[in-house]
C-alpha cells in the first residue's frame, strides 16, 4: 500500500475523488455510454466539462471544511447551509435545517445507488471474465468493501491512493494499445459524428446531470480535508484531480468510440469488454481490465460506505474518531450499509445507471448545485 509520506495529501485527496468516480458504471463503460457516448461528438466536450464542474464544487466544499474545521457532512451542512447568516440568523436556522435534511435524502440515495452499482459490476465481471460463481463473487466483494470501510478515513485514503495508481497504470495499458489498433474505426466513427452531429442541447443537459449526481457524494469528501495544512491546499488538490479525471475520462471516451457501432454496444452491461475482445491481445488484456473493473467498483463502494459510517457514528457518539480502532458501532453500521448495497445491486447494473443515476442527478441540482452557487455569491467565496 502506498505510504502517505510518499504521496502528498493533496494528491491522496484527489485520488479519493478519482476512485469515487471510477466506480461500477464508469469502469464498465456503462456510465460513459449513457451520459456521453450516446450524444455523438459532443461527448468529448461534456466529459471534460463535467470534470471541471466537479473540481470547482469540491474545491469549495474542501476549502470551507478546512477553514471552519468541519469534517463530517452533518456538521458541515449545518454550518454551510446557513449561508454565513447573510439572510439573517433566523433564516439561517431554517435554511440549515431544510437543506441539511434534503442532503440526507440525497446522500441516502447516493449510498444506495453507487455502492449497488459497484456490487453489480464487480460481481458480473468476476462471473463473466473468470467464471467465478455469482455468490462467491458477491461474498468476496462484500467482505473487501466491509473490511476496508470499517477502518476509517486514513485507511480509505491510502487504499484510494494505491488503487488509483494501479487503475491509472492499467487503463493506459488497456486503452492506449486498443486506441492505436482500432484507430481506423475511431476516425471513421468520429467523421460520421462530425458530419451529422447530434443536438448539443441534450448532450449538455445530460452532462450537467452527470456532474450533478457525482456531487451527491460531496459530503464524504469533506472528511479528507482534515490533513490539509491550509484551506488553500483544497485548490491544489482539485487541480490535480481535474487533470487526472479529465484525461482518463477523455481517454476512455476516445477508446470506446471505436465500438459505438457494434451490434451489442447498446445493451451490453460492460461495454469495455467489447473493446477489449475485438482489439489488441484480448487474452492478456481481458483479465487485466476485468481486475481493474472490480478494483474500480469496490473502491467507490468503500468511499461511500465509509462516509456514511462516519456520519452515523458521529451522531451516535460525539467523541467518535474515525481514525481510531473500529468499535461496535462502526462495525454494525458499516455492515448494514454493505448489505443494503448488496440488495439494491440485484436490480442490475443497466437499470441502476440508466434510472438511479439520472434521478439522483435531478435531485442533486436543487440541493447542492444551486445552493452552492448562491453561497459563493452571497459570501464572496466565503471571504466575508
XYZ file of C-alpha atoms in Angstrom:
384
model
C 0.000 0.000 0.000
C 1.246 3.491 -0.813
C 2.690 5.311 2.197
C 1.067 8.683 2.847
C 4.532 10.184 3.442
C 5.480 9.308 -0.141
C 2.270 10.694 -1.617
C 1.292 14.259 -0.588
C -2.146 14.573 0.972
C -3.306 16.858 -1.867
C -2.762 14.000 -4.308
C -4.269 11.474 -1.922
C -7.480 13.505 -1.658
C -7.549 13.999 -5.427
C -7.367 10.231 -5.819
C -10.230 9.770 -3.356
C -12.297 11.765 -5.856
C -10.914 9.646 -8.690
C -11.831 6.343 -7.038
C -15.256 7.694 -6.104
C -15.975 8.494 -9.764
C -14.237 5.439 -11.192
C -16.906 3.125 -9.886
C -19.021 0.381 -11.318
C -20.684 2.460 -14.016
C -17.511 4.211 -15.187
C -15.256 1.157 -15.010
C -17.576 -0.925 -17.156
C -18.128 1.830 -19.752
C -21.857 1.671 -18.994
C -21.938 5.123 -17.433
C -19.864 6.658 -20.232
C -22.246 5.259 -22.827
C -25.363 6.547 -21.050
C -24.131 10.092 -20.351
C -21.569 10.845 -23.084
C -21.215 8.428 -25.991
C -24.921 8.381 -26.824
C -24.599 12.069 -27.806
C -22.041 11.819 -30.569
C -19.125 14.189 -30.965
C -20.266 16.293 -28.000
C -19.050 13.505 -25.696
C -15.530 14.946 -25.953
C -16.725 18.329 -24.704
C -19.124 17.237 -22.000
C -16.789 14.661 -20.452
C -14.258 17.456 -19.738
C -16.948 19.939 -18.715
C -18.257 17.550 -16.069
C -14.791 17.168 -14.547
C -14.385 20.947 -14.372
C -17.745 21.262 -12.615
C -16.811 18.526 -10.150
C -13.432 20.086 -9.363
C -14.984 23.522 -8.849
C -17.678 22.411 -6.421
C -15.434 20.036 -4.498
C -12.728 22.674 -4.163
C -15.241 24.950 -2.483
C -16.501 22.226 -0.136
C -12.964 21.203 0.879
C -11.956 24.827 1.378
C -14.970 25.507 3.594
C -14.487 22.290 5.571
C -10.830 23.035 6.364
C -11.385 26.724 7.045
C -14.167 26.005 9.544
C -12.824 22.629 10.761
C -15.928 20.655 9.826
C -15.027 17.122 8.852
C -18.251 15.147 8.723
C -21.017 16.089 6.374
C -23.652 16.581 9.112
C -21.733 19.348 10.905
C -20.512 20.686 7.553
C -24.060 21.018 6.171
C -25.479 22.582 9.333
C -22.859 25.299 9.023
C -22.646 25.629 5.248
C -26.372 25.910 4.566
C -26.675 28.840 6.960
C -25.043 30.859 4.154
C -22.951 32.624 6.830
C -26.244 34.119 8.131
C -26.297 36.525 5.184
C -30.089 36.245 5.142
C -30.365 36.741 8.902
C -29.898 34.385 11.844
C -33.494 33.088 11.901
C -33.448 32.440 8.175
C -30.074 30.750 8.605
C -31.557 28.423 11.231
C -34.382 27.435 8.892
C -32.160 27.051 5.817
C -29.689 24.888 7.739
C -32.429 22.504 8.881
C -34.177 22.332 5.495
C -31.113 21.817 3.311
C -29.315 19.526 5.783
C -32.388 17.304 5.776
C -32.588 17.399 1.988
C -28.918 16.485 1.723
C -29.526 13.499 3.989
C -32.039 12.356 1.365
C -29.524 12.928 -1.455
C -26.817 11.046 0.372
C -29.175 8.206 1.237
C -29.995 7.807 -2.463
C -26.288 8.067 -3.319
C -25.301 5.464 -0.756
C -27.950 3.170 -2.205
C -27.160 3.661 -5.897
C -23.356 3.948 -6.172
C -22.244 1.024 -3.975
C -25.021 -1.061 -5.516
C -23.579 -0.354 -8.963
C -20.185 -1.370 -7.589
C -21.578 -4.653 -6.352
C -23.384 -5.335 -9.618
C -20.351 -4.531 -11.769
C -17.756 -6.300 -9.664
C -19.752 -9.489 -9.348
C -20.822 -9.538 -13.029
C -17.225 -9.007 -14.154
C -15.875 -11.803 -11.989
C -18.613 -14.078 -13.273
C -18.146 -13.216 -16.989
C -14.373 -12.978 -17.131
C -13.203 -15.547 -14.605
C -16.154 -17.901 -14.283
C -16.409 -17.196 -10.553
C -19.698 -18.288 -9.053
C -22.096 -15.349 -8.537
C -22.424 -15.858 -4.787
C -18.725 -16.445 -4.204
C -18.025 -13.204 -6.071
C -20.680 -11.440 -4.013
C -19.160 -12.618 -0.733
C -15.648 -11.604 -1.817
C -16.805 -8.143 -2.940
C -18.829 -7.555 0.195
C -16.027 -8.624 2.523
C -13.477 -6.399 0.792
C -15.782 -3.365 0.962
C -16.688 -4.035 4.591
C -13.154 -4.651 5.877
C -11.614 -1.555 4.248
C -14.530 0.795 5.021
C -14.651 -0.210 8.670
C -11.113 1.044 9.327
C -11.747 4.753 8.796
C -10.732 7.669 6.610
C -6.940 7.265 6.776
C -7.146 3.691 5.503
C -9.713 4.705 2.866
C -7.392 7.462 1.609
C -4.395 5.082 1.484
C -6.418 2.424 -0.318
C -7.772 5.061 -2.716
C -4.237 6.226 -3.489
C -2.985 2.687 -4.036
C -5.928 1.615 -6.189
C -5.751 4.827 -8.210
C -2.138 4.245 -9.215
C -2.976 0.658 -10.207
C -6.096 1.723 -12.097
C -4.398 4.573 -13.992
C -1.492 2.304 -14.981
C -3.885 -0.426 -16.057
C -6.058 1.943 -18.063
C -3.043 3.132 -20.017
C -2.083 -0.462 -20.758
C -5.620 -1.321 -21.869
C -6.823 1.792 -23.693
C -3.708 3.001 -25.485
C -2.919 -0.236 -27.420
C -6.581 -0.592 -28.346
C -6.848 3.035 -29.448
C -3.787 2.540 -31.659
C -5.010 -0.777 -33.067
C -8.591 0.410 -33.637
C -7.695 3.942 -34.738
C -9.291 3.392 -38.139
C -12.669 2.612 -36.542
C -12.328 5.607 -34.214
C -11.585 8.016 -37.090
C -14.411 6.581 -39.184
C -16.932 6.895 -36.358
C -15.733 10.394 -35.461
C -16.042 11.507 -39.085
C -19.628 10.267 -39.196
C -20.440 12.080 -35.942
C -18.868 15.341 -37.150
C -20.714 15.245 -40.481
C -24.019 14.605 -38.750
C -23.695 15.994 -35.214
C -26.267 15.233 -32.551
C -28.129 18.216 -30.999
C -25.923 19.963 -28.460
C -28.739 20.754 -26.000
C -29.461 17.183 -24.864
C -25.727 16.481 -24.608
C -25.176 19.463 -22.294
C -28.203 18.603 -20.176
C -27.029 15.015 -19.794
C -23.533 16.226 -18.918
C -24.895 18.506 -16.203
C -26.969 15.632 -14.816
C -23.799 13.510 -14.763
C -21.889 16.216 -12.880
C -24.825 16.639 -10.515
C -25.125 13.012 -9.478
C -21.373 12.837 -8.954
C -21.769 15.713 -6.479
C -24.154 13.604 -4.449
C -21.006 12.225 -2.809
C -19.525 15.630 -1.993
C -20.321 15.163 1.682
C -17.989 12.204 2.029
C -15.069 14.186 0.602
C -15.036 16.838 3.352
C -13.746 14.330 5.927
C -10.498 14.155 3.922
C -9.826 17.902 4.288
C -8.562 17.465 7.858
C -4.921 16.610 6.983
C -4.523 19.762 4.844
C -2.102 22.245 6.389
C -4.221 25.070 4.991
C -7.564 25.516 3.250
C -5.580 26.831 0.267
C -4.451 23.258 -0.448
C -8.007 22.386 -1.455
C -7.446 24.200 -4.742
C -4.180 22.369 -5.422
C -5.804 19.024 -4.702
C -8.732 19.583 -7.035
C -6.485 20.898 -9.829
C -4.629 17.575 -9.661
C -7.953 15.791 -9.558
C -9.281 17.644 -12.603
C -6.293 16.754 -14.778
C -6.253 13.091 -13.731
C -10.026 12.603 -14.022
C -10.342 14.694 -17.161
C -7.575 12.884 -19.003
C -8.770 9.405 -18.021
C -12.373 10.262 -18.930
C -11.294 11.646 -22.300
C -9.107 8.604 -22.965
C -11.996 6.264 -22.142
C -14.445 8.141 -24.385
C -11.947 8.095 -27.258
C -11.328 4.381 -26.875
C -14.998 3.435 -26.631
C -15.743 5.464 -29.771
C -14.225 2.544 -31.687
C -17.147 0.279 -30.776
C -20.190 2.581 -30.821
C -21.498 0.850 -33.958
C -21.037 -2.687 -32.655
C -24.359 -4.596 -32.520
C -24.104 -5.356 -28.780
C -22.864 -1.935 -27.709
C -26.283 -0.528 -26.769
C -27.292 -3.373 -24.461
C -24.037 -4.843 -23.114
C -23.776 -4.171 -19.354
C -19.949 -3.995 -19.601
C -19.225 -2.270 -22.959
C -15.496 -2.087 -22.257
C -15.272 -5.856 -22.671
C -16.406 -5.438 -26.320
C -13.492 -3.087 -26.968
C -11.005 -5.495 -25.423
C -12.409 -8.579 -27.161
C -12.066 -7.070 -30.645
C -8.780 -5.318 -30.012
C -5.157 -5.871 -29.002
C -4.175 -9.100 -27.194
C -7.604 -9.849 -25.690
C -6.291 -12.975 -23.905
C -3.949 -10.765 -21.887
C -5.959 -7.562 -21.579
C -9.343 -9.130 -20.819
C -8.313 -10.418 -17.372
C -6.387 -7.191 -16.742
C -9.332 -4.910 -17.466
C -11.617 -7.216 -15.557
C -9.445 -6.845 -12.482
C -9.425 -3.066 -12.967
C -13.202 -3.008 -13.214
C -13.504 -4.949 -9.969
C -10.973 -2.671 -8.218
C -12.635 0.477 -9.516
C -16.042 -0.761 -8.490
C -15.213 -1.697 -4.928
C -13.130 1.464 -4.371
C -16.219 3.600 -4.935
C -18.290 1.484 -2.595
C -15.588 1.749 0.077
C -15.528 5.567 -0.136
C -19.324 5.844 0.023
C -19.884 3.412 2.849
C -17.007 4.788 4.950
C -18.527 8.268 4.613
C -21.962 7.091 5.718
C -20.488 5.153 8.626
C -18.560 8.241 9.734
C -21.753 10.303 9.588
C -23.925 7.897 11.575
C -21.301 7.034 14.184
C -20.566 10.749 14.751
C -24.256 11.230 15.552
C -24.312 8.285 17.962
C -21.067 9.209 19.734
C -19.988 12.861 19.890
C -16.410 11.756 20.703
C -16.211 9.432 17.716
C -12.882 9.473 15.870
C -12.932 7.657 12.502
C -9.195 7.035 12.764
C -9.442 5.066 15.994
C -9.732 1.283 16.165
C -13.240 0.395 14.930
C -15.775 -0.218 17.681
C -19.117 -1.997 17.740
C -20.995 0.987 16.285
C -18.672 1.245 13.288
C -18.803 -2.478 12.593
C -22.598 -2.670 12.789
C -23.259 0.474 10.719
C -20.745 -0.493 8.033
C -22.211 -3.994 7.838
C -25.758 -2.658 7.416
C -24.657 -0.241 4.659
C -22.801 -3.031 2.848
C -25.834 -5.329 2.995
C -28.071 -2.514 1.711
C -25.804 -2.066 -1.307
C -25.947 -5.790 -1.978
C -29.750 -5.967 -2.015
C -30.140 -2.986 -4.371
C -27.478 -4.444 -6.685
C -29.869 -7.254 -7.506
C -31.786 -4.810 -9.757
C -28.921 -4.990 -12.280
C -26.294 -2.522 -13.482
C -28.149 -1.202 -16.551
C -31.178 -0.179 -14.506
C -29.090 1.365 -11.711
C -27.080 3.509 -14.159
C -29.919 4.499 -16.505
C -32.576 5.168 -13.863
C -30.906 5.545 -10.480
C -28.104 7.898 -11.552
C -30.419 10.050 -13.654
C -32.871 10.753 -10.838
C -30.049 11.209 -8.355
C -28.720 13.953 -10.654
C -32.112 15.676 -10.797
C -32.335 15.568 -7.007
C -28.825 16.957 -6.533
C -29.271 20.077 -8.700
C -31.606 21.968 -6.296
C -29.961 20.569 -3.137
C -26.270 21.067 -3.994
C -25.521 22.758 -7.307
C -27.785 25.802 -6.950
C -27.309 26.414 -3.178
C -23.522 26.205 -3.543
C -23.579 28.898 -6.240
C -25.759 31.074 -4.002
C -23.336 30.538 -1.110
C -20.389 31.563 -3.286
C -22.220 34.698 -4.430
C -23.531 35.981 -1.090
C -20.342 35.228 0.882
C -17.920 36.183 -1.906
C -16.493 32.652 -1.871
C -16.529 32.533 1.949
C -14.261 35.541 2.268
C -16.850 37.572 4.193
